[in-house]
Short mmCIF file of C-alpha atoms in Angstrom, two decimals:
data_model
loop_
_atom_site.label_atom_id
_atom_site.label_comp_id
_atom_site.label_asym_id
_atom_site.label_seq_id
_atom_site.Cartn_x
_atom_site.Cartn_y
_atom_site.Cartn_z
CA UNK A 328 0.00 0.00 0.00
CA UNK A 329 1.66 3.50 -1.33
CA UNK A 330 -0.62 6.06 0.38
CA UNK A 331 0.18 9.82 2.36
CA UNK A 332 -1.11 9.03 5.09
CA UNK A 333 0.01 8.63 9.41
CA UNK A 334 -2.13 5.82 11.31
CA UNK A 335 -4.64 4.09 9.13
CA UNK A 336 -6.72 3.70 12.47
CA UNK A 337 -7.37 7.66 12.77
CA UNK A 338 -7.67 8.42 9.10
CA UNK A 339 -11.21 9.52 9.07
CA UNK A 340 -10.71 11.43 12.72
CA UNK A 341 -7.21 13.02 11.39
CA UNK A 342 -9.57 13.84 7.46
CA UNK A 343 -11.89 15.26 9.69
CA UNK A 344 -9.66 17.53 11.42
CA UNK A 345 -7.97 19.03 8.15
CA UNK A 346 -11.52 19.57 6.72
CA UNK A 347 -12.14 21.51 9.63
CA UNK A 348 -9.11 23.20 9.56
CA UNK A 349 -9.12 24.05 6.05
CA UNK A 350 -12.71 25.78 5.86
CA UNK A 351 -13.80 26.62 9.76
CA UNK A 352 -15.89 30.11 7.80
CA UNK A 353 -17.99 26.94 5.86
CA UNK A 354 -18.10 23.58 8.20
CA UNK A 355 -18.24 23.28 11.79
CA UNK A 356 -18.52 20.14 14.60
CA UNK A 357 -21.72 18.68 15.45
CA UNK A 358 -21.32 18.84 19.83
CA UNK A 359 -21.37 15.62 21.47
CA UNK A 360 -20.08 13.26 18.26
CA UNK A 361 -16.47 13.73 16.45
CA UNK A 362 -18.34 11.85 13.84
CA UNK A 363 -20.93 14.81 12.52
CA UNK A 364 -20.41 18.02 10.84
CA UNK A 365 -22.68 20.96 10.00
CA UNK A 366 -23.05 24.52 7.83
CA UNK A 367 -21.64 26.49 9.84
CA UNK A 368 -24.77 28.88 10.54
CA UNK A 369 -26.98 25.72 11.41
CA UNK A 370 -29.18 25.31 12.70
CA UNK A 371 -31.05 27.73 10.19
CA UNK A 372 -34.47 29.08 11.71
CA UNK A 373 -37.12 28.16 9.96
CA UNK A 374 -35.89 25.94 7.28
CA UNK A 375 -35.89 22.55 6.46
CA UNK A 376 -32.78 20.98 7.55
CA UNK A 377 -31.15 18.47 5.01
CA UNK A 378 -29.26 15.23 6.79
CA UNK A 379 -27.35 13.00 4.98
CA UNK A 380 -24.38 10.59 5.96
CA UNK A 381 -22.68 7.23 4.78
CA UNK A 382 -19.48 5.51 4.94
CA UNK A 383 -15.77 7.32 3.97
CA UNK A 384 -13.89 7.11 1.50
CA UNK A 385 -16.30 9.19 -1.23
CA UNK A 386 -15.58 12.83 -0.83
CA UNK A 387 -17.04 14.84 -2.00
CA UNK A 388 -20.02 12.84 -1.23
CA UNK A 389 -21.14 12.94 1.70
CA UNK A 390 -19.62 15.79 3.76
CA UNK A 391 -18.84 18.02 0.95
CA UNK A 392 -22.17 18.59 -0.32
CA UNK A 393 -22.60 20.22 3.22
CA UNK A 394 -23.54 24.08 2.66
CA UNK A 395 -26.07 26.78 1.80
CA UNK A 396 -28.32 25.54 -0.91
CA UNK A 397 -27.14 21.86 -0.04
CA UNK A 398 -27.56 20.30 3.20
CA UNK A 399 -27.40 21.31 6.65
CA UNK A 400 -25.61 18.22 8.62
CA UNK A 401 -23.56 14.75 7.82
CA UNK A 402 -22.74 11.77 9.64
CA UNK A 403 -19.47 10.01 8.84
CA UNK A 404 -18.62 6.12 9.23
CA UNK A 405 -15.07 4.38 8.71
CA UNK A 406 -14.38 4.07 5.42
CA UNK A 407 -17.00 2.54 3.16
CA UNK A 408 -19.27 1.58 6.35
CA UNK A 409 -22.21 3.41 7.94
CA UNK A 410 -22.23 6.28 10.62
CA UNK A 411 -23.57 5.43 13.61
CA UNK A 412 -27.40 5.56 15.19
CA UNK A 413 -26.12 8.05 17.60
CA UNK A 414 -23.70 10.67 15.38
CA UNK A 415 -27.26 10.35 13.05
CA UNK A 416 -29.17 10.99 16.14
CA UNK A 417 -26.63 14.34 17.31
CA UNK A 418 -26.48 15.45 14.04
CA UNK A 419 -30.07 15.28 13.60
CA UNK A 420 -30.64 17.18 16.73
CA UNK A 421 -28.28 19.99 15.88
CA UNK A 422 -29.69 21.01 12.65
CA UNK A 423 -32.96 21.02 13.62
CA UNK A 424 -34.39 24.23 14.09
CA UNK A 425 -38.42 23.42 14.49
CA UNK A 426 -39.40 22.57 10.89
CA UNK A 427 -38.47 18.88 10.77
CA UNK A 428 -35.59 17.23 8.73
CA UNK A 429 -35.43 15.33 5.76
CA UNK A 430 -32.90 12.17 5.69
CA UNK A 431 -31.48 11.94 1.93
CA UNK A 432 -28.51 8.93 1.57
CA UNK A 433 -27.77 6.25 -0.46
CA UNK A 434 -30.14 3.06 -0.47
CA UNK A 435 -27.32 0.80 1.16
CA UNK A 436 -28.49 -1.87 4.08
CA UNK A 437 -26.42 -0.70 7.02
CA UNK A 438 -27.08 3.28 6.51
CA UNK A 439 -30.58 2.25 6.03
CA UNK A 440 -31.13 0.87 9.47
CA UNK A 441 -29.32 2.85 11.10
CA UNK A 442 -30.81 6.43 9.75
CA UNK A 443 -34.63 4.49 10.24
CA UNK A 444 -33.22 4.02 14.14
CA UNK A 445 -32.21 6.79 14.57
CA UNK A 446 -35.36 8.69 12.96
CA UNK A 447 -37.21 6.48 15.44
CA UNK A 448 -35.16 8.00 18.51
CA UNK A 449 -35.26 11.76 17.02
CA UNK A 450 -38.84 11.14 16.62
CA UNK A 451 -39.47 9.93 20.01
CA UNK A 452 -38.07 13.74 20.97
CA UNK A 453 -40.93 15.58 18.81
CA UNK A 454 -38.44 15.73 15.81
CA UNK A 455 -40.63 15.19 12.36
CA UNK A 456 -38.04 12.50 10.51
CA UNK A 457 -38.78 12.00 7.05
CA UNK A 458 -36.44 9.63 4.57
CA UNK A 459 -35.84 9.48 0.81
CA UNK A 460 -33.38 7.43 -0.68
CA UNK A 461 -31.60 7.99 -3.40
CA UNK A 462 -31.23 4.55 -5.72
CA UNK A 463 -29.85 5.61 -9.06
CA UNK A 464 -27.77 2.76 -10.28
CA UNK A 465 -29.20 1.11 -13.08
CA UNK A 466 -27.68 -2.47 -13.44
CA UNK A 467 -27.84 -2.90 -9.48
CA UNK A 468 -31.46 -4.15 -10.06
CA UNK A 469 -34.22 -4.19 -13.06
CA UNK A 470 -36.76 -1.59 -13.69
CA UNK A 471 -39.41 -3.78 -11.65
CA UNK A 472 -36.89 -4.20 -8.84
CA UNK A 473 -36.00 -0.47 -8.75
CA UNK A 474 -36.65 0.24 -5.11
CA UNK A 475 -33.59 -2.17 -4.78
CA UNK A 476 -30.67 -0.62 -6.62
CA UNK A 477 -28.14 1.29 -4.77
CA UNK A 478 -26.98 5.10 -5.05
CA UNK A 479 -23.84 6.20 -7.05
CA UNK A 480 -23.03 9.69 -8.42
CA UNK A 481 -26.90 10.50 -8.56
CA UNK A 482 -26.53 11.83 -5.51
CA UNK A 483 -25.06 14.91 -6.33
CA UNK A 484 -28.64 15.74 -8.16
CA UNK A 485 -30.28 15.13 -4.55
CA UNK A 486 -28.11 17.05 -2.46
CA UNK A 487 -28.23 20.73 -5.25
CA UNK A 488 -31.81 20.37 -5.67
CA UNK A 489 -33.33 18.92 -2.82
CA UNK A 490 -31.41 21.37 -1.01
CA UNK A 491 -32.38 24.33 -2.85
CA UNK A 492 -36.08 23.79 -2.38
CA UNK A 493 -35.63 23.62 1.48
CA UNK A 494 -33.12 26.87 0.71
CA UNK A 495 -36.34 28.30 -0.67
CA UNK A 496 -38.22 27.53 2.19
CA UNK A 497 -40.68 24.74 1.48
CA UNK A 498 -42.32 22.72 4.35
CA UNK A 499 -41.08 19.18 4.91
CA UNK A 500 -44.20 17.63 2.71
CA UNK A 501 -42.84 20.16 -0.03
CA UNK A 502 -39.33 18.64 0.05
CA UNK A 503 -39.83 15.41 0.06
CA UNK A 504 -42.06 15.68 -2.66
CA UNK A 505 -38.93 17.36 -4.35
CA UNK A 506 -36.64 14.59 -3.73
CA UNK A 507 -38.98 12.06 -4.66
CA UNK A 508 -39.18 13.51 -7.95
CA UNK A 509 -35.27 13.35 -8.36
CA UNK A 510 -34.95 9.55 -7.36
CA UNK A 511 -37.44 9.14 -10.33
CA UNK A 512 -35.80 11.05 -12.87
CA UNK A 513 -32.25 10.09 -12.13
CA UNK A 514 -30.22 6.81 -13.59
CA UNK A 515 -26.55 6.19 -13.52
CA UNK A 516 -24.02 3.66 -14.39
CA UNK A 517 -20.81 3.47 -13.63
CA UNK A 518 -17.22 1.55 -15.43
CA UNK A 519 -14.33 0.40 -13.03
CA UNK A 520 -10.92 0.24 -14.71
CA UNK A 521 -8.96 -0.27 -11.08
CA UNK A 522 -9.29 -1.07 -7.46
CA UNK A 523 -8.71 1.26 -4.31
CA UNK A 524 -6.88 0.24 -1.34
CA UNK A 525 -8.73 0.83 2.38
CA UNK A 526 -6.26 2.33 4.46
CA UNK A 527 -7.23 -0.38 7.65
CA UNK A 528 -7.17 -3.33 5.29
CA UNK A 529 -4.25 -2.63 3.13
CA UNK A 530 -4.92 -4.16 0.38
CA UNK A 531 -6.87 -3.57 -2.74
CA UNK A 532 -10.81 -4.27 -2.72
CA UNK A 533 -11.07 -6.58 -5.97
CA UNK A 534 -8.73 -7.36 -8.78
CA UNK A 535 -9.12 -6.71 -12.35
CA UNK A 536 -5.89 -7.17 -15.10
CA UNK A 537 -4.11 -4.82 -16.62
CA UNK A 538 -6.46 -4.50 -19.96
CA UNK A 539 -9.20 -5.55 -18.27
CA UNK A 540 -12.18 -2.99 -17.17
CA UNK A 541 -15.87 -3.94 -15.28
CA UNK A 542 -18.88 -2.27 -16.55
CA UNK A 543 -21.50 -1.53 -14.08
CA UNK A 544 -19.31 -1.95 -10.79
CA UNK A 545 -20.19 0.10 -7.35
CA UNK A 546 -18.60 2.38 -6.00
CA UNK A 547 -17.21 0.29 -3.16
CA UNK A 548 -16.63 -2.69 -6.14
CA UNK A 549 -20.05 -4.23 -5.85
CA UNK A 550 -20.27 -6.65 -9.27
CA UNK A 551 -21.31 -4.78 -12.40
CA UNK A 552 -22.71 -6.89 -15.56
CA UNK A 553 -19.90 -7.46 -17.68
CA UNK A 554 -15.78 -7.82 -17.26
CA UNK A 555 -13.54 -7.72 -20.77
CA UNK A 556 -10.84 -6.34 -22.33
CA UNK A 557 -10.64 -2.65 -22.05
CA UNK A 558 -12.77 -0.24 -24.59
CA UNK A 559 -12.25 2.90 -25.94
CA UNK A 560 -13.41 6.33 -24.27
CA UNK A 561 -16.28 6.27 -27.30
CA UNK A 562 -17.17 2.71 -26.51
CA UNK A 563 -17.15 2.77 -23.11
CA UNK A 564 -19.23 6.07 -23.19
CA UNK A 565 -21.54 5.01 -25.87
CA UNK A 566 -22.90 1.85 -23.56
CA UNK A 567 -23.00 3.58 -20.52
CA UNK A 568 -25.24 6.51 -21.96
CA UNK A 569 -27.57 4.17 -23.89
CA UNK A 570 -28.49 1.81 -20.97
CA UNK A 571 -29.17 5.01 -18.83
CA UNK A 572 -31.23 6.36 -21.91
CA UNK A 573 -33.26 3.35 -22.05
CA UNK A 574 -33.76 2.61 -18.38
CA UNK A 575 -35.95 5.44 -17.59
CA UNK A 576 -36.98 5.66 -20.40
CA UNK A 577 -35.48 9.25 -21.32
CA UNK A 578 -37.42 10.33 -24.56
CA UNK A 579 -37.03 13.08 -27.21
CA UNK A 580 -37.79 16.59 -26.37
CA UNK A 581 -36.59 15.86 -22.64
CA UNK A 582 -34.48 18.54 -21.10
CA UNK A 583 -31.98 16.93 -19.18
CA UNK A 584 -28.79 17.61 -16.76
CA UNK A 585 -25.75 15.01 -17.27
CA UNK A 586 -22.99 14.24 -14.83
CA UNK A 587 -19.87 12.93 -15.76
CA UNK A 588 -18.37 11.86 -12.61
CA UNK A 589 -14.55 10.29 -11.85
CA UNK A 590 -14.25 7.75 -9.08
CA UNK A 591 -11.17 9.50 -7.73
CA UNK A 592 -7.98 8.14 -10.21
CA UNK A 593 -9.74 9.01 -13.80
CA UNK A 594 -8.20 12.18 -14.72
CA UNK A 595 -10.27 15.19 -16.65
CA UNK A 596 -8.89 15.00 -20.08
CA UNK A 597 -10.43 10.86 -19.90
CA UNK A 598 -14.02 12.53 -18.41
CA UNK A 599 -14.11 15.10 -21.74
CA UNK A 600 -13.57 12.30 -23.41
CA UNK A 601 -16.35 10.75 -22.52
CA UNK A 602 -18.34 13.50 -22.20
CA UNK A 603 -17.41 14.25 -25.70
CA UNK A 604 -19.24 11.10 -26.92
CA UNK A 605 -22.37 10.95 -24.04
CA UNK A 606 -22.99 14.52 -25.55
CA UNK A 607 -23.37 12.91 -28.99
CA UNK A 608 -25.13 9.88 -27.70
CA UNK A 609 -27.98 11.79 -26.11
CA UNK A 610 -28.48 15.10 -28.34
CA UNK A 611 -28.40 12.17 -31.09
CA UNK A 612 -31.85 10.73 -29.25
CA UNK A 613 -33.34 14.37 -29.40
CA UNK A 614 -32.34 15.09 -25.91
CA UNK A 615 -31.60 19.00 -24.51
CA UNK A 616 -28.99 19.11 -22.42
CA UNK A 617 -29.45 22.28 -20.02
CA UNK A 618 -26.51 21.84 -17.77
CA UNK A 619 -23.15 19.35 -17.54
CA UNK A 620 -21.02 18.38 -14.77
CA UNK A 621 -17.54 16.52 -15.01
CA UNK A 622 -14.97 15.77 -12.18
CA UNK A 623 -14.97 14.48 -8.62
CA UNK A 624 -18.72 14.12 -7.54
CA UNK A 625 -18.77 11.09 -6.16
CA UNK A 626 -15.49 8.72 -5.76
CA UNK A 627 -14.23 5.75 -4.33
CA UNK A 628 -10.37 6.55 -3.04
CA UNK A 629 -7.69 5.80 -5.86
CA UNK A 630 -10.46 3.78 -7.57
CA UNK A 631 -9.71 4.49 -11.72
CA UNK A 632 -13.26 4.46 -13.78
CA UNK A 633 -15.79 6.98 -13.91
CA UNK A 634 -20.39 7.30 -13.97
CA UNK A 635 -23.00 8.91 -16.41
CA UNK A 636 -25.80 10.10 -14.52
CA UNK A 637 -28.71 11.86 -16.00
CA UNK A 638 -31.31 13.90 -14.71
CA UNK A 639 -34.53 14.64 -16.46
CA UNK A 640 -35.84 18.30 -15.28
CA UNK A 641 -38.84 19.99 -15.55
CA UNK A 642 -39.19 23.58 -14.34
CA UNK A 643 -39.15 23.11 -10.74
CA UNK A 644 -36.32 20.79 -11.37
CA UNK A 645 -34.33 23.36 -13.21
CA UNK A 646 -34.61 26.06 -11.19
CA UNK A 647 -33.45 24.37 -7.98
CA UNK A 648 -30.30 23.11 -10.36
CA UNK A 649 -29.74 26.76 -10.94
CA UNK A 650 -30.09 28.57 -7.28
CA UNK A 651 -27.12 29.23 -5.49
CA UNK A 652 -25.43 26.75 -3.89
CA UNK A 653 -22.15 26.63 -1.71
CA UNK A 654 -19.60 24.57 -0.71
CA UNK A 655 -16.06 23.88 -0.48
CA UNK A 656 -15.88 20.45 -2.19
CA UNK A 657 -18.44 21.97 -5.21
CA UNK A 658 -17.69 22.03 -8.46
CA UNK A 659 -20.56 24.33 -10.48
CA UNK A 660 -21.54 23.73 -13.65
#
């Protein structure tokens, strides 16, 4: 293992602390857990407050989409495994400022009991808990099996426009509403070309050959649908982008955003690359494309590969892809 780093027991604590460090005018400590982190002018009165949480190992997601515009509080877990029910439960408690909070993570086993336990315990103190999950991944499950696929890069369309409609000042029914509406209009898939290393295990998380690549694989190396020799950008690109066209199905005439995310070791001249050919692939179906994102949305350590996501708007969508939005770890379109 060849990484910068001191003890691999304190890596999250010791990430935590340079986050903090770095930007104490954006993040700040949730008290009582050195697991949580909040916007630094939470709890905000009146507003909605945004949770969210999951394992480490994925900045930006999940504690850099913490911010104005984007949510309010995050729970952290050792790397690639849930927070606990009681950093959930602090955090929770801490953002809160009267008008309830809305729980948006990945749809992953462990985070989901522990964010429904810890809505139970919040809950129990006159705290209105609602949860959406965000399950984007398209070869994870089939279309009739949908409420079973897990969250990749999609996420990033939760977090800027879910948490521009609480920004606006929606009620919690209002929100949710919001978020369900992403979940349903956003598909991803995802192409692993190498593994990442954990820093407590040491060694990588699956193998793949030289000139081999996996298509479909999660972000923490769940099993995609297909391992061969490796494709070209165009190639690779052009399967991706169709299976996410077909899956919802996206039709001509949609307005859509697209996300062209790296998994942490895929550099940006291999994203525009792909980008270059997704952009064909989906004007070529009669697709608008109103906004694009490529970089680091959504990564997996020194994990080399990269995601298409795509978003179908509509005008409430749009507009809450457009307000103003801030954090650190966010790259704007």
């Amino acid at each position: 293992m060849k990484k910068l780093i001191n003890d691999p027991e304190a890596f999250v604590e010791e990430t935590i602390e340079g986050i903090l460090a770095a930007h104490p005018t954006h993040l700040k400590r949730v008290p009582d857990t050195p697991r949580g982190l909040m916007r630094v002018d939470a709890p905000v009165a009146g507003k909605v407050a945004l949770a969210t949480g999951g394992g480490s190992g994925h900045i930006p997601v999940f504690l850099g989409y913490v911010g104005p515009g984007l949510c309010d509080g995050v729970s952290i877990g050792n790397v690639f495994s849930s927070p606990s029910i009681d950093a959930m439960v602090a955090v929770t408690k801490a953002i809160h400022s009267g008008a309830g909070v809305l729980y948006l993570y990945g749809n992953y086993g462990g985070d989901i009991m522990n964010f429904d336990m810890a809505a139970e315990m919040c809950e129990m103190e006159d705290i209105r808990v609602a949860t959406v999950r965000m399950r984007d991944d398209v070869v994870s499950a089939p279309p009739e099996s949908e409420g079973k696929r897990r969250a990749v890069a999609g996420l990033f369309f939760g977090y800027k426009i879910v948490g521009a409609r609480a920004e606006e000042g929606a009620s919690l029914d209002e929100v949710v509403a919001t978020a369900e509406k992403v979940v349903a209009s956003t598909r991803s898939m995802g192409v692993a070309l190498s593994p990442c290393i954990i820093p407590a295990v040491g060694k990588p998380t699956f193998t793949l050959g030289e000139d081999e690549m996996e298509l479909g694989m999660g972000i923490h190396g769940e099993p995609g649908i297909q391992r061969g020799k490796l494709q070209t950008a165009d190639e690779v690109a052009t399967v991706m982008t169709e299976r996410v066209l077909a899956d919802l199905p996206f039709q001509s005439g949609d307005e859509v955003a697209v996300l062209v995310n790296s998994l942490g070791a895929t550099p940006p001249e291999e994203l525009y690359l792909l980008y270059r050919r997704a952009h064909e692939v989906i004007t070529g179906h009669g697709l608008t494309i109103h906004k694009a994102f490529v970089g680091e949305y959504a990564t997996s350590m020194e994990m080399a590969g990269a995601s298409v996501t795509l978003c179908r708007l509509d005008e409430e969508l749009k507009r809450c892809l457009d307000a103003p939005a801030h954090s650190p770890f966010l790259l704007q379109g």
